[in-house]
Coordinates of N, CA, C and O in Angstrom, one line a residue:
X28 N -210.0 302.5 267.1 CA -209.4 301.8 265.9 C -208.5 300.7 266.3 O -207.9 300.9 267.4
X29 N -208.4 299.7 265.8 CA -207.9 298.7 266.2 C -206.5 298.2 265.4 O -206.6 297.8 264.2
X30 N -205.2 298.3 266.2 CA -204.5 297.9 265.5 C -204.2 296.6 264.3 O -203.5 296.7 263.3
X31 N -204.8 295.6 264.7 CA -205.3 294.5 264.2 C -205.6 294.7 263.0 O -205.2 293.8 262.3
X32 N -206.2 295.8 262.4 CA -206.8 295.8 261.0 C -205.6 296.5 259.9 O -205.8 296.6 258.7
X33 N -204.5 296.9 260.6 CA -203.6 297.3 260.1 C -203.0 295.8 259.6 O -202.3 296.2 258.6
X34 N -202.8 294.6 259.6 CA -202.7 293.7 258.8 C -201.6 293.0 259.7 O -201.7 293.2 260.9
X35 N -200.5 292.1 259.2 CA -199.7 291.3 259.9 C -198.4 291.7 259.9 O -198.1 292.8 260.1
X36 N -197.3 290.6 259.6 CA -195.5 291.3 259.7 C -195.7 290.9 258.4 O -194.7 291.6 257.9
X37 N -196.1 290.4 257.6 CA -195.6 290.4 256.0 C -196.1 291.6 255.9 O -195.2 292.5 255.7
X38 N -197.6 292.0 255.9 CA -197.8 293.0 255.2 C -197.1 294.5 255.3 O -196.1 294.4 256.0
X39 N -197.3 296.0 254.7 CA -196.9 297.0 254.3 C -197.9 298.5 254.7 O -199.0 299.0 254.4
X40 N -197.0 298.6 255.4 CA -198.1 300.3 255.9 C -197.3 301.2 255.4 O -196.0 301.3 255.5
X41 N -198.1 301.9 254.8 CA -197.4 303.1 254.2 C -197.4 304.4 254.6 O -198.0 305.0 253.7
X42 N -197.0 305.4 255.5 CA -196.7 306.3 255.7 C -196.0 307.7 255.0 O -195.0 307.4 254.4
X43 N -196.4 308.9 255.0 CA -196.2 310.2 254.4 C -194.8 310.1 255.2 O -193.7 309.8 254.6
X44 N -195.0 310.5 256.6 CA -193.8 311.5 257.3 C -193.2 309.7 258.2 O -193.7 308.6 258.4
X45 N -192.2 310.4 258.6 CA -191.1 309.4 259.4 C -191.9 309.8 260.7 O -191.9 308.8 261.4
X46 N -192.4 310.7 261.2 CA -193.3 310.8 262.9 C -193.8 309.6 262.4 O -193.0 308.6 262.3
X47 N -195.3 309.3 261.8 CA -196.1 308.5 261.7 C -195.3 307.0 261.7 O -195.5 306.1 262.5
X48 N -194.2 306.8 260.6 CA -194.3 305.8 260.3 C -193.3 305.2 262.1 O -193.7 304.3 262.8
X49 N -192.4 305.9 262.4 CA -192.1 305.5 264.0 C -193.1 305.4 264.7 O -192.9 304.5 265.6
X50 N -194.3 306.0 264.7 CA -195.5 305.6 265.8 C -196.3 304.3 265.4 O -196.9 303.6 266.2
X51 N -196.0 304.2 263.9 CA -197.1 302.9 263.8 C -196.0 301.6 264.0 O -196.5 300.6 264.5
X52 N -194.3 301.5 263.5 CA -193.5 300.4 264.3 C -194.0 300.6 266.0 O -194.6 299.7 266.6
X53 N -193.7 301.6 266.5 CA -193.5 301.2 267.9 C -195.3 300.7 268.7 O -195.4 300.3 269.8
X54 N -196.3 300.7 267.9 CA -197.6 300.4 268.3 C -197.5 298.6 267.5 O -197.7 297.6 268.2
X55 N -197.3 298.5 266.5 CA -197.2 297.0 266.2 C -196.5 296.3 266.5 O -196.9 295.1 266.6
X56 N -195.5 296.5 266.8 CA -194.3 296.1 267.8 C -194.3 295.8 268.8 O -193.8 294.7 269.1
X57 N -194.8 296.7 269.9 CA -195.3 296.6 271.4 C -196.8 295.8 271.3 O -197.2 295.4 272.4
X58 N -197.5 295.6 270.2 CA -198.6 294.6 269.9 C -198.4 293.1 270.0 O -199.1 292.2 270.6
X59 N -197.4 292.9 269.3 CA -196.9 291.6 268.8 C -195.7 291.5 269.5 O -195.3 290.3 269.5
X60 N -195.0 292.2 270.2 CA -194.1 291.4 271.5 C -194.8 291.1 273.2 O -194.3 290.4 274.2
X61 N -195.8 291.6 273.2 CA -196.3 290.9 274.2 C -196.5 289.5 275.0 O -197.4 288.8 274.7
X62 N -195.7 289.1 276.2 CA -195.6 288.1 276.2 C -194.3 287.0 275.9 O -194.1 286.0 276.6
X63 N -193.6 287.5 274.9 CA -192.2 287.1 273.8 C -191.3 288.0 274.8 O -191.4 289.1 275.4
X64 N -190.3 286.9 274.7 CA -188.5 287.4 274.5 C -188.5 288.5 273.9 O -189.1 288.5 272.8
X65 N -187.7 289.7 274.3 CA -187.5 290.8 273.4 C -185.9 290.9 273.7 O -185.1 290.1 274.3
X66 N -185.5 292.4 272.8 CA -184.2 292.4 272.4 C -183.9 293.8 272.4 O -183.0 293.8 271.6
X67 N -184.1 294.9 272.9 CA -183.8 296.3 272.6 C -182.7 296.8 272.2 O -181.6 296.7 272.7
X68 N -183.1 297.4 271.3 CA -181.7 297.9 270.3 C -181.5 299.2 270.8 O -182.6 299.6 271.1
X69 N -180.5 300.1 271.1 CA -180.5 301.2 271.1 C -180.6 302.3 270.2 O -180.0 302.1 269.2
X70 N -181.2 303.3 270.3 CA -181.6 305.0 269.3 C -180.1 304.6 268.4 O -179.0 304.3 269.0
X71 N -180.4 304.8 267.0 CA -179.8 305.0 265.8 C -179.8 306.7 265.5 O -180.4 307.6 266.1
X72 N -178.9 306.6 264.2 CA -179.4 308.3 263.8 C -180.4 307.9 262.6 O -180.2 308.7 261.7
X73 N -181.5 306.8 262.4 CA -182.2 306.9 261.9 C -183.7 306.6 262.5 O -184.7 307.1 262.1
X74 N -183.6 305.9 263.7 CA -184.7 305.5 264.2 C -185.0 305.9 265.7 O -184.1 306.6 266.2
X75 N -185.6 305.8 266.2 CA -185.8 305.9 267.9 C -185.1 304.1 268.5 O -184.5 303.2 267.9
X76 N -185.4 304.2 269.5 CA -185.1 302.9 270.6 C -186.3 301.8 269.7 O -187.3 302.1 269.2
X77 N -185.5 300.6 270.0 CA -186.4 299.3 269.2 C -186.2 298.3 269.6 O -185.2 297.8 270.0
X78 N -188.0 297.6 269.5 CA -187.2 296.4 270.4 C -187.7 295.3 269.7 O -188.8 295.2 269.3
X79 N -186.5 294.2 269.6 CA -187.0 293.3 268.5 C -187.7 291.7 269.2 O -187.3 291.3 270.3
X80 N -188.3 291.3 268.7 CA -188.5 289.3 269.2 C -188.5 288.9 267.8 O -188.5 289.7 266.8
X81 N -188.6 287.3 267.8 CA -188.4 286.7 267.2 C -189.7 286.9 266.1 O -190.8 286.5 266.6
X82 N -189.7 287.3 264.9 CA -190.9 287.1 264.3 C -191.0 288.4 263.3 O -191.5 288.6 262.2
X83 N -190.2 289.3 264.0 CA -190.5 290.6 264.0 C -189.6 291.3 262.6 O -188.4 291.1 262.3
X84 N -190.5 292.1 261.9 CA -190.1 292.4 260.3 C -189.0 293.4 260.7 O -189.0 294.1 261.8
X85 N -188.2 293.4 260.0 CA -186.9 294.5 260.0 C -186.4 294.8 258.5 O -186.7 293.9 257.7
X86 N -185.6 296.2 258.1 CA -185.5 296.5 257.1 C -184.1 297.2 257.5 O -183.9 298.0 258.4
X87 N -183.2 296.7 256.4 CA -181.8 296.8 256.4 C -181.7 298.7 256.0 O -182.2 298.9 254.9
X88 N -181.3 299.6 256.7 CA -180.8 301.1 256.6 C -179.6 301.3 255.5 O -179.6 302.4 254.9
X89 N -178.8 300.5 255.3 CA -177.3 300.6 254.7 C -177.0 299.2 254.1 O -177.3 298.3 254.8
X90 N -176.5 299.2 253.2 CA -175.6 297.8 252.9 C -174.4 297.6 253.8 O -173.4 298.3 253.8
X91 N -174.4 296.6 254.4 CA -173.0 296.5 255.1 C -173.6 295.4 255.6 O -174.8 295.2 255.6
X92 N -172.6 294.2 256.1 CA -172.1 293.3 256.7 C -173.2 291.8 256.3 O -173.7 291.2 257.3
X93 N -173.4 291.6 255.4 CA -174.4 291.3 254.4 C -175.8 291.4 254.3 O -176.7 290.7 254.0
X94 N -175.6 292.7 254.8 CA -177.1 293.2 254.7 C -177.4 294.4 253.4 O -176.6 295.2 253.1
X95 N -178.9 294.3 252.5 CA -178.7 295.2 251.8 C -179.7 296.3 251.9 O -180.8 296.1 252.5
X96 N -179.3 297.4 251.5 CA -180.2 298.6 251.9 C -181.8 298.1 251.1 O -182.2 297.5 250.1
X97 N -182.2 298.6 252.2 CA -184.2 298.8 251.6 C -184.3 296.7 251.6 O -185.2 296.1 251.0
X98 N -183.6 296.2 252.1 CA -184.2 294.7 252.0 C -185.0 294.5 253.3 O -184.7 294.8 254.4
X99 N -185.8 294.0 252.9 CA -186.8 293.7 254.2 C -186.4 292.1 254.9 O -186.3 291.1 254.2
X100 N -186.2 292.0 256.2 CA -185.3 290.8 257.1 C -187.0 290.5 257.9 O -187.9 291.3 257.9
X101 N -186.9 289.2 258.3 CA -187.3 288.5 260.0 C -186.3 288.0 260.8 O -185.3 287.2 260.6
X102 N -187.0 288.7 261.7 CA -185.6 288.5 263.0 C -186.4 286.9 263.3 O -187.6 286.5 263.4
X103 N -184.8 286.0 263.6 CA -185.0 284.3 263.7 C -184.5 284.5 264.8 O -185.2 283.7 265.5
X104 N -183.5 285.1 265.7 CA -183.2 284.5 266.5 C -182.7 285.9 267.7 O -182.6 286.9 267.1
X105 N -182.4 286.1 268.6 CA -182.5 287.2 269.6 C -180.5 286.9 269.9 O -179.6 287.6 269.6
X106 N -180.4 286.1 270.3 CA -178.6 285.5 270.6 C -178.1 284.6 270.9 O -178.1 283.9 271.8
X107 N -177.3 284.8 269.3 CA -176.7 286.3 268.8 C -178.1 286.3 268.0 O -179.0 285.5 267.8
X108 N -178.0 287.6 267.6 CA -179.2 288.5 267.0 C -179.0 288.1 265.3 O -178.2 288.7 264.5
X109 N -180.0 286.8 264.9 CA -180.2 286.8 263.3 C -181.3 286.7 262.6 O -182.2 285.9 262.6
X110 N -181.1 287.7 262.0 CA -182.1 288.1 261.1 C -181.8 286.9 259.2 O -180.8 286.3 258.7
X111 N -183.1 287.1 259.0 CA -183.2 286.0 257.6 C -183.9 286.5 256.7 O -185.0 286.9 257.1
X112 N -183.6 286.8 255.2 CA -184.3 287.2 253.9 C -184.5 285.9 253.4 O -185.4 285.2 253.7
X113 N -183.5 285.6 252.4 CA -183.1 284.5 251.5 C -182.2 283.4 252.1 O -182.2 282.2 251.9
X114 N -181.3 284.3 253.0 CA -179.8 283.9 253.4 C -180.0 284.2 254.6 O -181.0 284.9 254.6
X115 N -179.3 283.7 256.3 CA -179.5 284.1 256.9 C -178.4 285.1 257.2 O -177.4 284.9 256.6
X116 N -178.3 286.3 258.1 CA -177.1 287.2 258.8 C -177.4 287.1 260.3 O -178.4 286.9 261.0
X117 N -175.7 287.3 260.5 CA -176.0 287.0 262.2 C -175.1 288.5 262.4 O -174.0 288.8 261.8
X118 N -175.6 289.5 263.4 CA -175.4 290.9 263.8 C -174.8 290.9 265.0 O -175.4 290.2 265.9
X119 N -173.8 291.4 265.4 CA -173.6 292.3 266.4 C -174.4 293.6 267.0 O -174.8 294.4 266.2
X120 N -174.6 293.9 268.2 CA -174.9 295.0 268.6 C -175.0 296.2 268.0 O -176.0 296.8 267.6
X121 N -173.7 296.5 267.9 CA -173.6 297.5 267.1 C -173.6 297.4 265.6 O -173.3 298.5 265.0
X122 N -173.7 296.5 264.8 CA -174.2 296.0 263.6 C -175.4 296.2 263.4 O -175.9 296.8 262.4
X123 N -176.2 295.6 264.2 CA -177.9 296.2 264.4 C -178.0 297.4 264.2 O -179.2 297.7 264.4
X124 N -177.4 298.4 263.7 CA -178.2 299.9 263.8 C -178.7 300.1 262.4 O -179.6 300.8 262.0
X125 N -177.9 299.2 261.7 CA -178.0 299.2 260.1 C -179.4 298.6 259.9 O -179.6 298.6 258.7
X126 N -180.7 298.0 261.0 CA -181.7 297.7 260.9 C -182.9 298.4 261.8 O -183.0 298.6 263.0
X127 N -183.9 298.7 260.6 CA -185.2 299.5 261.8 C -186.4 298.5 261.4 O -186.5 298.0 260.3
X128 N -187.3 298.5 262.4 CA -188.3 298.3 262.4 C -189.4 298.3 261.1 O -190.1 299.3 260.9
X129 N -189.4 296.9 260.3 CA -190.2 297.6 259.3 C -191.7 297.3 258.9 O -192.1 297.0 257.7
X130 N -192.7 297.5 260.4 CA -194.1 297.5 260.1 C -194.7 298.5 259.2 O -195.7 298.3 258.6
X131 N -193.9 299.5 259.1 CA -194.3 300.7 258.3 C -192.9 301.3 257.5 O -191.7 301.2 257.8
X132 N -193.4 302.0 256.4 CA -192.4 302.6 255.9 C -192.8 303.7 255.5 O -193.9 304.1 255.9
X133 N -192.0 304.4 254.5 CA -192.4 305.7 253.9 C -193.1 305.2 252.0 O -193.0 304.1 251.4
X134 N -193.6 306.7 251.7 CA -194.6 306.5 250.3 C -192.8 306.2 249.3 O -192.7 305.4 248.4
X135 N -191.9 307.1 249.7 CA -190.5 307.2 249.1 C -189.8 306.3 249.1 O -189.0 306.2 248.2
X136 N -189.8 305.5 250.1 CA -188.8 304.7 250.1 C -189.8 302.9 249.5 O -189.1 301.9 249.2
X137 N -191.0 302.9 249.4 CA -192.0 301.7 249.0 C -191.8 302.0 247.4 O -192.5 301.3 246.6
X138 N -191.1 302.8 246.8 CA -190.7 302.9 245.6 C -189.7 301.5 245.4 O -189.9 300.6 244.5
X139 N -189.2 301.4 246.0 CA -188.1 300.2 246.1 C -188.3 298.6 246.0 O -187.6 297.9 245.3
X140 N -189.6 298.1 246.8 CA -190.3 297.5 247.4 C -190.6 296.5 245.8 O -190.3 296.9 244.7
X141 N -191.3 295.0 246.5 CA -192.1 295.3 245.4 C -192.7 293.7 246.1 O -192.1 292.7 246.4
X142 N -193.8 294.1 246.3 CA -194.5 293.1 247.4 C -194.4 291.6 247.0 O -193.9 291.4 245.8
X143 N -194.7 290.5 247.7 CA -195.2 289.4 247.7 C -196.3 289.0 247.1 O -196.9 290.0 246.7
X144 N -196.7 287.8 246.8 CA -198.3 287.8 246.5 C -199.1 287.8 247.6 O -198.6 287.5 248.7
X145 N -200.1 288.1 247.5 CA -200.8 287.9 249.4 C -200.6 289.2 250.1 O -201.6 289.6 250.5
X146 N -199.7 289.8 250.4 CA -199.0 291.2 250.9 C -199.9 292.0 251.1 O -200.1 292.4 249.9
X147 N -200.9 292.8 251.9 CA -201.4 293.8 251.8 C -200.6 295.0 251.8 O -199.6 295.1 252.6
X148 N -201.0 296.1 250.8 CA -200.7 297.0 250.9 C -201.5 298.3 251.9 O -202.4 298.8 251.2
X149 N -201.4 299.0 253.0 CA -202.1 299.7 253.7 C -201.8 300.9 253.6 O -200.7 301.3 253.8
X150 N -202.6 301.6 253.2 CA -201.9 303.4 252.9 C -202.7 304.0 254.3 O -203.9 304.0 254.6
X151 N -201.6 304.6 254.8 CA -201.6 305.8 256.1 C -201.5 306.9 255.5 O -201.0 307.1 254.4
X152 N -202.1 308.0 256.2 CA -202.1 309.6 256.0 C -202.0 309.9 254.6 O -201.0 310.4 254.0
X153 N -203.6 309.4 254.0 CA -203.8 310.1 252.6 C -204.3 311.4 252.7 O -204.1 312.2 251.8
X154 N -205.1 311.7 254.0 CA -205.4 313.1 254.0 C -204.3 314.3 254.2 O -204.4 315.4 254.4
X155 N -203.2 313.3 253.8 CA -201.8 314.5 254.4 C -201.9 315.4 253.2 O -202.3 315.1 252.1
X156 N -201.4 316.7 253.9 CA -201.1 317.5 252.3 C -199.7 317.5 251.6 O -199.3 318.4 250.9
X157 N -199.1 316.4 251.8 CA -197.9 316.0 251.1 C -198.1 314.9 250.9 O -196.9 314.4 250.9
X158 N -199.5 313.6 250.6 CA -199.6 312.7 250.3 C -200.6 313.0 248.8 O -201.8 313.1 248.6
X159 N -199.4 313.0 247.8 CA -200.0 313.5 246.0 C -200.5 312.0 245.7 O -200.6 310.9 246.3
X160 N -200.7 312.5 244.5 CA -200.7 311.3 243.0 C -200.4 310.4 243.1 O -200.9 309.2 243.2
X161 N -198.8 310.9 243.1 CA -197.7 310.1 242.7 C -197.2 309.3 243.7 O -196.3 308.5 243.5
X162 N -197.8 309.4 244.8 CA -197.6 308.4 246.2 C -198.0 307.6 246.0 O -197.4 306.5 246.1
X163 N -199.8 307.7 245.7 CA -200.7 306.8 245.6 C -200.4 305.7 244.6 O -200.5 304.5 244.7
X164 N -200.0 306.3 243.7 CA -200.1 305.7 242.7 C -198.6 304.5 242.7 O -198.6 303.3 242.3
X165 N -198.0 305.0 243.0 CA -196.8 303.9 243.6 C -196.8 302.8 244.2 O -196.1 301.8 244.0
X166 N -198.0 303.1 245.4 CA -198.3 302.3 246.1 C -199.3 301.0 245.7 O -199.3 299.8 245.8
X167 N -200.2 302.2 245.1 CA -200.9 301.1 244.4 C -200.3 300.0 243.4 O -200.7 298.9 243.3
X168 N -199.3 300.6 242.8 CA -198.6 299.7 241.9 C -197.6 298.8 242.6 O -197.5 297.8 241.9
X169 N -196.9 298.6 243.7 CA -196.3 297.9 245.0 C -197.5 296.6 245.5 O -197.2 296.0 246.5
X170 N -198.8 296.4 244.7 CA -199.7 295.4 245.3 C -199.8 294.7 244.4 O -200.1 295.4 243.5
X171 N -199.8 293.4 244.1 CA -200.0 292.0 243.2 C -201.2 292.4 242.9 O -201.4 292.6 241.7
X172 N -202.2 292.5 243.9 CA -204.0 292.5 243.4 C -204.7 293.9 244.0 O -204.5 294.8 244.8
X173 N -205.5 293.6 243.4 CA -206.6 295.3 244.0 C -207.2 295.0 245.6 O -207.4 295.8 246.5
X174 N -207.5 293.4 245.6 CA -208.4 293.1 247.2 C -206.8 292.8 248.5 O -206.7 292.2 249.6
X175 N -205.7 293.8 247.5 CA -204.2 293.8 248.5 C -204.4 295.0 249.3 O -204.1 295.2 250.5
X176 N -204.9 295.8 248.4 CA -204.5 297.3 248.7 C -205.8 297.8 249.9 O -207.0 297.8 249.7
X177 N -205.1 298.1 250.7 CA -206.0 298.9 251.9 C -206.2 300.2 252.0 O -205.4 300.6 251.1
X178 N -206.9 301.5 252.7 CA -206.8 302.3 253.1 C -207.2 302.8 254.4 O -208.4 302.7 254.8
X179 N -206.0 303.3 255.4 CA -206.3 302.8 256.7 C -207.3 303.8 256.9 O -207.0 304.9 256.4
X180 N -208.5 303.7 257.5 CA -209.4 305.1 257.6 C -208.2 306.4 258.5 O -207.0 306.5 258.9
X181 N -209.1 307.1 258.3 CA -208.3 308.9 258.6 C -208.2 309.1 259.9 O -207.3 309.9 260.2
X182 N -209.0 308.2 261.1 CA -208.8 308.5 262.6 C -207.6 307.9 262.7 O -206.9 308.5 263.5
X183 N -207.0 306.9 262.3 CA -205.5 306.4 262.7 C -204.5 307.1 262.5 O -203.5 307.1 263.2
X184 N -204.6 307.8 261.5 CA -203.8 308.7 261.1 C -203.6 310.0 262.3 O -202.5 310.2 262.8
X185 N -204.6 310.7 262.4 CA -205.0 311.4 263.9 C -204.5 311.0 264.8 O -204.0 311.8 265.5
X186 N -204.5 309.8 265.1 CA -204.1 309.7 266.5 C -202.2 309.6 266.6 O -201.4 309.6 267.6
X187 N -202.1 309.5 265.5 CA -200.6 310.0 265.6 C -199.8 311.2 265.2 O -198.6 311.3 265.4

C-alpha cells in the first residue's frame, strides 16, 4: 500500500485509536521530510518524539501562547520555530509541545474540524469495532463534496 494514496498536508486521515493515528503522522512525516531540514521536538504527554520541516501540518494541543486548541498550523519556518494559520506564531522549545503532528487525527476530535474545499477526507480503521455510525457519519459530514471523502482500504489499517 502506498503511502501516497493517503493524500497530501492539507488533506485529513482519520483514525479510531491514538496507536494508529501516531503511526500514520510518523509514516507521512518521515515521507515528506526526506531530504529537508528537520526539527525534532521532544516526547510530550500527548504525543511521541516529532520531527518537524518546513511544510509540515501541525495541530495546536491547548490554547496558549497564541495558539488555539484543535486549530490546524504549517510549520513556515524551523528558527525560531513558526508555525502559520491565519496569523503567524513564533514558539519556543518548550512552547512546541502544545503542537503534534497533524497528518492524522482521531473520528473525536474531527468533530471540531470542518474542512476546506478541495480537502480530502480519508477514513482509517472502519473495520475497527469501535469505529460506529456516528464516526462515519461525522466524518462524512467534515467533507465539502462526496468525490472528498476517501476510504483507506483495510490492509493499511493492518499494518499498524
Amino acid at each position: 500500500f502506498r503511502a501516497s494514496s493517503l493524500g497530501g498536508p492539507q488533506d485529513y486521515r482519520v483514525c479510531v485509536t491514538n496507536r494508529c493515528r501516531h503511526a500514520v503522522n510518523r509514516c507521512m512525516q518521515h515521507r515528506f521530510s526526506v531530504g529537508k531540514e528537520t526539527l525534532v521536538l521532544a516526547e510530550n504527554d500527548k504525543c511521541p518524539e516529532r520531527t518537524l520541516t518546513i511544510g509540515s501540518p501541525v495541530i495546536a494541543n491547548r490554547t496558549e501562547n497564541g495558539l488555539y486548541n484543535g486549530c490546524r498550523y504549517v510549520v513556515k519556518n524551523l528558527e525560531p520555530l513558526v508555525i502559520a494559520s491565519e496569523e503567524e506564531v513564533q514558539l519556543t522549545l518548550t512552547q512546541a509541545r502544545a503542537i503534534d503532528l497533524a497528518w492524522a487525527t482521531t473520528y473525536w476530535k474531527m468533530q471540531a474540524f470542518t474542512c476546506p474545499k478541495g480537502a480530502k477526507v480519508i477514513l482509517l480503521q472502519t473495520q475497527h469495532p469501535h469505529c460506529c455510525k456516528r464516526c462515519l457519519l461525522v466524518c462524512m459530514s467534515r467533507s465539502q463534496a462526496l468525490e472528498d471523502l476517501q476510504f483507506a482500504p483495510p490492509k493499511w489499517s493492518d499494518l499498524i
